[in-house]
XYZ file of N, CA, C and O in Angstrom:
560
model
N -2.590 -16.540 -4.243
C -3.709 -17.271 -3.709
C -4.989 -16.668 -4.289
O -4.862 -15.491 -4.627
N -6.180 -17.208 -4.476
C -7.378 -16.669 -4.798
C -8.159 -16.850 -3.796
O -8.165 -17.847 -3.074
N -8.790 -15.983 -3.711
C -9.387 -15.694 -2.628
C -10.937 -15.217 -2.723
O -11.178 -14.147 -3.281
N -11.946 -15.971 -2.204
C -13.557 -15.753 -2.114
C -13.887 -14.785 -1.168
O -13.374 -14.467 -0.095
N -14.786 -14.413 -1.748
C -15.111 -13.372 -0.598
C -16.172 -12.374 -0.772
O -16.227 -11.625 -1.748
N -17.215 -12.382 0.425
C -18.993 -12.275 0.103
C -18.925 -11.547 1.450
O -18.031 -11.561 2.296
N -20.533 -10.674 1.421
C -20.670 -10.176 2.644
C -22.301 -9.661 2.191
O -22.773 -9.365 1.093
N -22.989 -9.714 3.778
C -24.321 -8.890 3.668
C -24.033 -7.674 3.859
O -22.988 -7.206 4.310
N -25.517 -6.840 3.310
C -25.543 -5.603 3.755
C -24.970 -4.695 4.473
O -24.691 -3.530 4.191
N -24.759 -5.491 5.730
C -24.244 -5.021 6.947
C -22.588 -4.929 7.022
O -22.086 -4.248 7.917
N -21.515 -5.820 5.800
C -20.510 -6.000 5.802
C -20.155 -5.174 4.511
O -19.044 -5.511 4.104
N -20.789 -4.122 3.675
C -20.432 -4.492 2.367
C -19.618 -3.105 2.359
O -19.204 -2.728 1.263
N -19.374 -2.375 3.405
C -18.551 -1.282 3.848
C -17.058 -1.600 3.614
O -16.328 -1.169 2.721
N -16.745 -2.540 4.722
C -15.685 -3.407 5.152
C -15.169 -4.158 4.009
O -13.965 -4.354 3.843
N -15.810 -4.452 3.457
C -15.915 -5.512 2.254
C -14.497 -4.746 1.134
O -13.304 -4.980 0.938
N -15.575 -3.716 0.616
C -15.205 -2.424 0.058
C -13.550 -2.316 0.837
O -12.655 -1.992 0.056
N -13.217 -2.520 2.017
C -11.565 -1.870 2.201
C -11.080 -3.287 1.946
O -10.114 -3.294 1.183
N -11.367 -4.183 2.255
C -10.580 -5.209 2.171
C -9.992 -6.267 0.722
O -8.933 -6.865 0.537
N -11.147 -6.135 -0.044
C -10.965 -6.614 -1.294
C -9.477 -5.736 -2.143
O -8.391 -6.304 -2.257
N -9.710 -4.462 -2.599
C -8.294 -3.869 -2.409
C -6.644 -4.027 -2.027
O -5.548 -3.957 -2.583
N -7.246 -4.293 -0.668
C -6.216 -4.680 0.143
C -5.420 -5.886 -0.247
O -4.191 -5.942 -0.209
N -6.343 -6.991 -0.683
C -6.343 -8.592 -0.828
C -5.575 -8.279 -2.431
O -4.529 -8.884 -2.663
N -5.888 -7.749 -3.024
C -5.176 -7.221 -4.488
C -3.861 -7.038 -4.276
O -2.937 -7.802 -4.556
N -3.815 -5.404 -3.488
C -2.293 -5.154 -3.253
C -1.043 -6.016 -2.894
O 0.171 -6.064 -3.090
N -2.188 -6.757 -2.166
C -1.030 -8.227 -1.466
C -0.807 -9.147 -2.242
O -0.315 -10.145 -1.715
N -1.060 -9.207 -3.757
C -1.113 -10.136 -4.854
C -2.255 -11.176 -5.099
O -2.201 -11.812 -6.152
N -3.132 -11.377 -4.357
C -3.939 -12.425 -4.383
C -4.956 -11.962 -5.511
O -5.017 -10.794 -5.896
N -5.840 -13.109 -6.061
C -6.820 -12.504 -6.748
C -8.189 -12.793 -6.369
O -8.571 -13.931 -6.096
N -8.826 -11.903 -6.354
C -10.163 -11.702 -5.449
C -11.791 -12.594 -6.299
O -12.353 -11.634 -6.827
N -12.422 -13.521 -6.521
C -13.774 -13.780 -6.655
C -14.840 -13.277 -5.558
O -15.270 -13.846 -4.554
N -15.127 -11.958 -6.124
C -16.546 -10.906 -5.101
C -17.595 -11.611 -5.617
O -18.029 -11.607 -6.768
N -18.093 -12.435 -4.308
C -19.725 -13.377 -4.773
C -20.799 -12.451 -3.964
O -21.827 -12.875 -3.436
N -20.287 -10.911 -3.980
C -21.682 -10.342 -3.275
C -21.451 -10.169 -1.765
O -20.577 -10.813 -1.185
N -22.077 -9.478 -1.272
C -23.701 -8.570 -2.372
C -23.066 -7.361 -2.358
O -21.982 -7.173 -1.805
N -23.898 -6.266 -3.132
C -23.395 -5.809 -3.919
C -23.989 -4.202 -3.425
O -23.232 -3.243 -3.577
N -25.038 -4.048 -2.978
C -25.601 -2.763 -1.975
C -25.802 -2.883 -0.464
O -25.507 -3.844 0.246
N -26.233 -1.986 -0.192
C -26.657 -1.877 1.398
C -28.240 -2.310 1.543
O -28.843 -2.257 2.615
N -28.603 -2.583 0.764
C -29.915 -3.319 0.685
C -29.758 -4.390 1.449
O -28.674 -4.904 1.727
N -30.847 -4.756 1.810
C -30.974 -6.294 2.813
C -30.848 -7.353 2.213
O -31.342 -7.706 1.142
N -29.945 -8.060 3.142
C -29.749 -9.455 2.147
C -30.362 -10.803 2.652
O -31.045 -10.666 3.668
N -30.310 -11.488 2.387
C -30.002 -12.877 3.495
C -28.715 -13.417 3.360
O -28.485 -14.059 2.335
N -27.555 -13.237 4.463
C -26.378 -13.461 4.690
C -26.201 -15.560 3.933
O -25.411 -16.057 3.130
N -26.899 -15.915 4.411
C -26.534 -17.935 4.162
C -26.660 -17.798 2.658
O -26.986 -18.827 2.065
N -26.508 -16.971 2.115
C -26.833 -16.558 0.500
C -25.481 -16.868 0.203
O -25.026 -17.851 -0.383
N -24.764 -15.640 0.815
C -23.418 -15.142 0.419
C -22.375 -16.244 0.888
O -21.308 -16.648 0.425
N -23.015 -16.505 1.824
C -21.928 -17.601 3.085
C -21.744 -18.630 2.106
O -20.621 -18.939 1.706
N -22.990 -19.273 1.628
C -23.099 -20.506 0.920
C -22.060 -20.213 -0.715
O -21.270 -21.014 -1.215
N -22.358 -19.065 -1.137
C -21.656 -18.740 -2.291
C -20.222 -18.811 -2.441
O -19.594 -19.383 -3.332
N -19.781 -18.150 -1.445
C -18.315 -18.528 -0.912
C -17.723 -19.858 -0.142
O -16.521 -20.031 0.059
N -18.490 -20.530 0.151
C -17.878 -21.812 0.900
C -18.090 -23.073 -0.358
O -17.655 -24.224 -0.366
N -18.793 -22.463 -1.211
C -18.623 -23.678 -2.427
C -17.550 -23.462 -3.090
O -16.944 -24.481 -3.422
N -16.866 -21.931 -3.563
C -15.868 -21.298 -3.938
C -14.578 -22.538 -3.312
O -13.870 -23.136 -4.122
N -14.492 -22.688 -2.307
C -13.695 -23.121 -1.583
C -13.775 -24.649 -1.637
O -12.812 -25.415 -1.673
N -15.005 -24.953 -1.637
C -15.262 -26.515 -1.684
C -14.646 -27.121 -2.629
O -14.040 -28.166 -2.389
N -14.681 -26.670 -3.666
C -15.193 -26.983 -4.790
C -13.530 -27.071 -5.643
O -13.135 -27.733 -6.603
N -12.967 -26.207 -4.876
C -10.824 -25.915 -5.089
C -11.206 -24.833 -5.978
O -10.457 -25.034 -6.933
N -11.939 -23.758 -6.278
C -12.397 -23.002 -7.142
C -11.372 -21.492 -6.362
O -11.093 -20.351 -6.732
N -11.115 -22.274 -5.240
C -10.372 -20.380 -4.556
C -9.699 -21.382 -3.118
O -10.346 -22.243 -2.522
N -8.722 -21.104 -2.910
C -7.729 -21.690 -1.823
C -8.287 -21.256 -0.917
O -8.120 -22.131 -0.067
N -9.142 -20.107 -0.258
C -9.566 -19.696 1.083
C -10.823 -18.544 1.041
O -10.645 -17.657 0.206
N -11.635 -18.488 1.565
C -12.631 -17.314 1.495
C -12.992 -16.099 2.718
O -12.809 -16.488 3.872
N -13.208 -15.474 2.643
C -13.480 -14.316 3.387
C -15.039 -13.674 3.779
O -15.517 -12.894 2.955
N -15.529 -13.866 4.540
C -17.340 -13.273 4.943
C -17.453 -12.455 5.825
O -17.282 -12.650 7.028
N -17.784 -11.356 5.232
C -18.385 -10.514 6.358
C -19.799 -10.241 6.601
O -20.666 -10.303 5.729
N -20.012 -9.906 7.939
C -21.484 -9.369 8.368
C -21.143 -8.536 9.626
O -20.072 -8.030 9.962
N -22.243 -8.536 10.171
C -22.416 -6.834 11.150
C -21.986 -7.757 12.254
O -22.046 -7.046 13.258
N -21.547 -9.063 12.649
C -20.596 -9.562 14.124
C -19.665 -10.784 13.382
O -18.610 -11.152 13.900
N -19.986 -11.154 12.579
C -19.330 -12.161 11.617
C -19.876 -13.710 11.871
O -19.708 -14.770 11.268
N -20.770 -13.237 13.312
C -20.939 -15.127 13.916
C -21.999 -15.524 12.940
O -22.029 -16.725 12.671
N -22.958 -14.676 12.302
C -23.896 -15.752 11.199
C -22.963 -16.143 10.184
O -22.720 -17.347 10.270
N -22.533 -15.739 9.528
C -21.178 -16.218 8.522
C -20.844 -17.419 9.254
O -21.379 -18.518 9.107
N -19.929 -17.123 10.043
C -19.628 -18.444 10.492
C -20.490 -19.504 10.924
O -20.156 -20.666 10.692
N -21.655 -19.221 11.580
C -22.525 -20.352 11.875
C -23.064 -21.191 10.489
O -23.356 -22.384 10.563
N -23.155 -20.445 9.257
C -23.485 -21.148 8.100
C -22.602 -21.745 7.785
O -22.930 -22.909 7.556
N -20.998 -21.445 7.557
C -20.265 -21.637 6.927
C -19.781 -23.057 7.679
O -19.550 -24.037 6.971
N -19.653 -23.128 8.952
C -19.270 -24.077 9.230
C -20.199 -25.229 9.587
O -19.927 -26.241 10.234
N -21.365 -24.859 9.024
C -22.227 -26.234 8.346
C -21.957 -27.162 6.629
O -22.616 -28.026 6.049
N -20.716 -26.462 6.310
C -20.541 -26.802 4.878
C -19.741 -27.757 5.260
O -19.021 -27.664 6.255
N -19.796 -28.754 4.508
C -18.686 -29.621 4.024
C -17.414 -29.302 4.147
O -17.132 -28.375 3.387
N -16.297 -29.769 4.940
C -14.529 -29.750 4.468
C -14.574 -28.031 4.822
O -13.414 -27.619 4.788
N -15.383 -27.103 5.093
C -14.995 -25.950 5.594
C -14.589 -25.134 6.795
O -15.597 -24.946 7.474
N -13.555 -24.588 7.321
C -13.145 -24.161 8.805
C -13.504 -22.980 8.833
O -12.647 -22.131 8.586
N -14.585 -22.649 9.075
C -14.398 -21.189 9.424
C -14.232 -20.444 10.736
O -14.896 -20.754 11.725
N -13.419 -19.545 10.740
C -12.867 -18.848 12.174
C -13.756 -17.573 11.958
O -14.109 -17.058 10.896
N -14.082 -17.121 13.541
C -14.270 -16.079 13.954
C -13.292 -14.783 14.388
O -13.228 -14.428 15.565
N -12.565 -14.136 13.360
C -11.632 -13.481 13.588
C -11.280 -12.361 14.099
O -10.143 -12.018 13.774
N -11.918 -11.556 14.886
C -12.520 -10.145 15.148
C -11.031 -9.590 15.997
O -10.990 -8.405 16.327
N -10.011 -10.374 16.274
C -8.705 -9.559 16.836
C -7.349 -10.772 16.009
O -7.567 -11.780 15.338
N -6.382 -10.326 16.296
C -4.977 -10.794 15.542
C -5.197 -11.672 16.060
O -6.025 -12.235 15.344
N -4.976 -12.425 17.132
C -4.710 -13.613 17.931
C -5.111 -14.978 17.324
O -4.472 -15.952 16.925
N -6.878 -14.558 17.442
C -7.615 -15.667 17.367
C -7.652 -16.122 15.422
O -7.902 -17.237 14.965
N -7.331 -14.903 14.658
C -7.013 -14.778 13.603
C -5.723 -15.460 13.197
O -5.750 -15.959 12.071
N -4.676 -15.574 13.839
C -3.530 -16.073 13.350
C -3.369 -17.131 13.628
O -2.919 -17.747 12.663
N -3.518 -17.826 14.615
C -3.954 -18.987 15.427
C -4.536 -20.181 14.520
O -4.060 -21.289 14.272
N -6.044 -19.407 14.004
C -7.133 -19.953 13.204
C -6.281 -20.639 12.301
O -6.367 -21.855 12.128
N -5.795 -20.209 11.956
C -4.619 -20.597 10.521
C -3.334 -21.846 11.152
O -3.137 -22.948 10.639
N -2.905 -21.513 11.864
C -1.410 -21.941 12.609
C -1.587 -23.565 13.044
O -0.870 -24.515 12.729
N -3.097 -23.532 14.085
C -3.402 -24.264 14.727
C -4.595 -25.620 14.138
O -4.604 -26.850 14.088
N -5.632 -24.311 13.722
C -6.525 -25.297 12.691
C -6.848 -24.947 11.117
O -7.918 -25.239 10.583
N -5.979 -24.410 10.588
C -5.759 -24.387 8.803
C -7.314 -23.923 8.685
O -8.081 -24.753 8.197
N -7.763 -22.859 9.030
C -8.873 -22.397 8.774
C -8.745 -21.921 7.434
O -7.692 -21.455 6.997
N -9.954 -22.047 6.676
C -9.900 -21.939 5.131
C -10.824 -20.761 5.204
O -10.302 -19.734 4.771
N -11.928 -20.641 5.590
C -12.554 -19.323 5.863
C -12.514 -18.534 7.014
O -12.532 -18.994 8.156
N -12.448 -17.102 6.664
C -12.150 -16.063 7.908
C -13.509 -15.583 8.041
O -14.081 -15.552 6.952
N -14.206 -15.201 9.011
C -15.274 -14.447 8.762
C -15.028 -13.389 10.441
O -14.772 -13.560 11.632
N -15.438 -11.874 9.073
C -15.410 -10.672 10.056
C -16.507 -9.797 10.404
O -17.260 -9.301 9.566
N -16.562 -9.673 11.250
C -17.705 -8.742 11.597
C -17.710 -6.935 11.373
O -17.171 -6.193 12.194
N -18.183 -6.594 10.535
C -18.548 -4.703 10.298
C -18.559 -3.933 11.991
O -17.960 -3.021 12.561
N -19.345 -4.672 12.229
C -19.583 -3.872 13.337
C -19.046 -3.760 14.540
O -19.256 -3.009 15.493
N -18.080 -4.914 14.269
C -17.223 -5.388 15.406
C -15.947 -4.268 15.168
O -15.654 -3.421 16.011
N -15.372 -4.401 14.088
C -13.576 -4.580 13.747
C -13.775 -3.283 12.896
O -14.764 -3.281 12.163
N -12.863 -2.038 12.895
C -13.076 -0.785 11.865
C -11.795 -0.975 11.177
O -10.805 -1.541 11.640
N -11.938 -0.388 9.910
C -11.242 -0.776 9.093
C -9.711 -1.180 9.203
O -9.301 -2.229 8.707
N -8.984 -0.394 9.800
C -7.794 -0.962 9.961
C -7.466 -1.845 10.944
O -6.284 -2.105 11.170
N -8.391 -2.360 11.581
C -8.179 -3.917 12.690
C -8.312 -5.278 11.429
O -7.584 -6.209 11.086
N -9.382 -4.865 11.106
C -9.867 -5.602 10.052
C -8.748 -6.143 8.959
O -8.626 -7.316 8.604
N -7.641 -4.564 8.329
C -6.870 -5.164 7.670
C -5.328 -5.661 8.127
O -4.435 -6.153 7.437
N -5.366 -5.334 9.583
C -4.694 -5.856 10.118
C -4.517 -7.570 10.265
O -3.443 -8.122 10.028
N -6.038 -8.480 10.793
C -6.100 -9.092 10.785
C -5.907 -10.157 9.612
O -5.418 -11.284 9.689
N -6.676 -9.168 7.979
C -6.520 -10.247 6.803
C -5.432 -10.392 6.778
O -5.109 -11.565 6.592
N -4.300 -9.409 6.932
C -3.042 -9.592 6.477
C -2.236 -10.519 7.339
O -1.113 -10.885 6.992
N -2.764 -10.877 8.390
C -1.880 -12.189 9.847
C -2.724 -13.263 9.190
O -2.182 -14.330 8.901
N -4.251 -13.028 8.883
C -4.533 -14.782 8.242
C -4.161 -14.957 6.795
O -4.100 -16.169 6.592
N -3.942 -14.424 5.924
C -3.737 -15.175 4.564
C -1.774 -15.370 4.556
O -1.242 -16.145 3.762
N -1.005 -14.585 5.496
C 0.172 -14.442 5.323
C 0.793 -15.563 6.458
O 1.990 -15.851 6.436
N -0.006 -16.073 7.300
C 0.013 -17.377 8.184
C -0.050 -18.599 7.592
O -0.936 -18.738 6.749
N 0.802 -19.696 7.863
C 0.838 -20.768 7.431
C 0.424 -21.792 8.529
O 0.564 -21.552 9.728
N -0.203 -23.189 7.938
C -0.620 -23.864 8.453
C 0.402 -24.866 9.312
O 1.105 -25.628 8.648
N 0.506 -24.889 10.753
C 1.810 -25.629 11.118
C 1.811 -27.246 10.911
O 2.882 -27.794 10.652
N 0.842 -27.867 11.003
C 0.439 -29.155 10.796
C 0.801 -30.347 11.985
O 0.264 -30.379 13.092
N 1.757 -31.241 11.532
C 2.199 -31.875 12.867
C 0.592 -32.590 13.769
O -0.359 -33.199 13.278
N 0.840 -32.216 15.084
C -0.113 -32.777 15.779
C -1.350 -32.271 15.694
O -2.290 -32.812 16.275
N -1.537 -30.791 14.701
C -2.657 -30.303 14.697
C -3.146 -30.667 13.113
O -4.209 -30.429 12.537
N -2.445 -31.053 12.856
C -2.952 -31.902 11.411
C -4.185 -33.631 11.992
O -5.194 -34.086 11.453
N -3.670 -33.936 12.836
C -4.192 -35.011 13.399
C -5.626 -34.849 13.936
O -6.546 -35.665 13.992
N -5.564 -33.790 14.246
C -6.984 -33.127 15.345
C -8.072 -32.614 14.352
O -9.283 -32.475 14.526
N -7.253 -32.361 13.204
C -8.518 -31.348 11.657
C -8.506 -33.350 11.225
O -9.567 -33.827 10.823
N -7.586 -34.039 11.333
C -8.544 -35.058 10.259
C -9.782 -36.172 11.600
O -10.209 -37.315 11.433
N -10.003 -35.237 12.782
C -11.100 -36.163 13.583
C -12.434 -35.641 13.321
O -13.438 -36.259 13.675
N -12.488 -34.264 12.572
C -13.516 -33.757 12.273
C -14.513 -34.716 11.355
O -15.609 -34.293 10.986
């Protein structure tokens, strides 16, 4: 799978363990930023990665920030994009199972590193069940 994946300032810690991670597991990674701990404006990165995705340029994307909800509040102003708020396994595996979420977005400040890679590894390794919840993603 290829996989997008951006983060502000505040995420670029997290960022740093997870991209790795996303390797080891075979996938191949497009890093759209950012790139220091310098200040960013997050709808930068969000937007960078949800075109990734739009666009069939990467099967699913990944955003982090310091709670993950601005990520997601941008992201799921895009076009054809799901983004979940994933900050524990549950709502993370689910995201996928229930509504074929295409973007994950995590929060730094929320999730320390190994929740975090706990979680990528239940959403990209989760499949979409479809059926009656296929019906409910095409009322969007």
């Amino acid at each position: 799978m290829k996989i997008a994946i951006g983060c502000d300032h505040g995420g670029i810690s997290l960022k740093g363990e997870i991209v790795p991670l996303l390797q080891e597991l075979g996938h191949t990674v497009d890093d759209k930023g950012c790139f220091s701990t310098e200040s960013v404006d997050y709808p930068d990165f969000a937007k960078a990665v949800c075109t990734q995705v739009q666009n069939g340029d990467c099967d699913r994307g990944i955003l982090i920030c310091g709670t993950g909800v601005g990520m997601s509040m941008v992201a799921n102003r895009c076009e054809g994009i799901r983004a979940a708020l994933g900050n524990e396994l549950f709502t993370a595996r689910m995201s996928r199972e229930h509504n074929d979420a295409n973007v994950l977005c995590l929060g730094a400040r929320v999730v320390g590193p190994g929740l975090a890679a706990e979680i990528v590894r239940a959403w990209v390794s989760t499949e979409f069940a479809g059926g009656r919840h296929q019906r409910r993603i095409d009322m969007f």
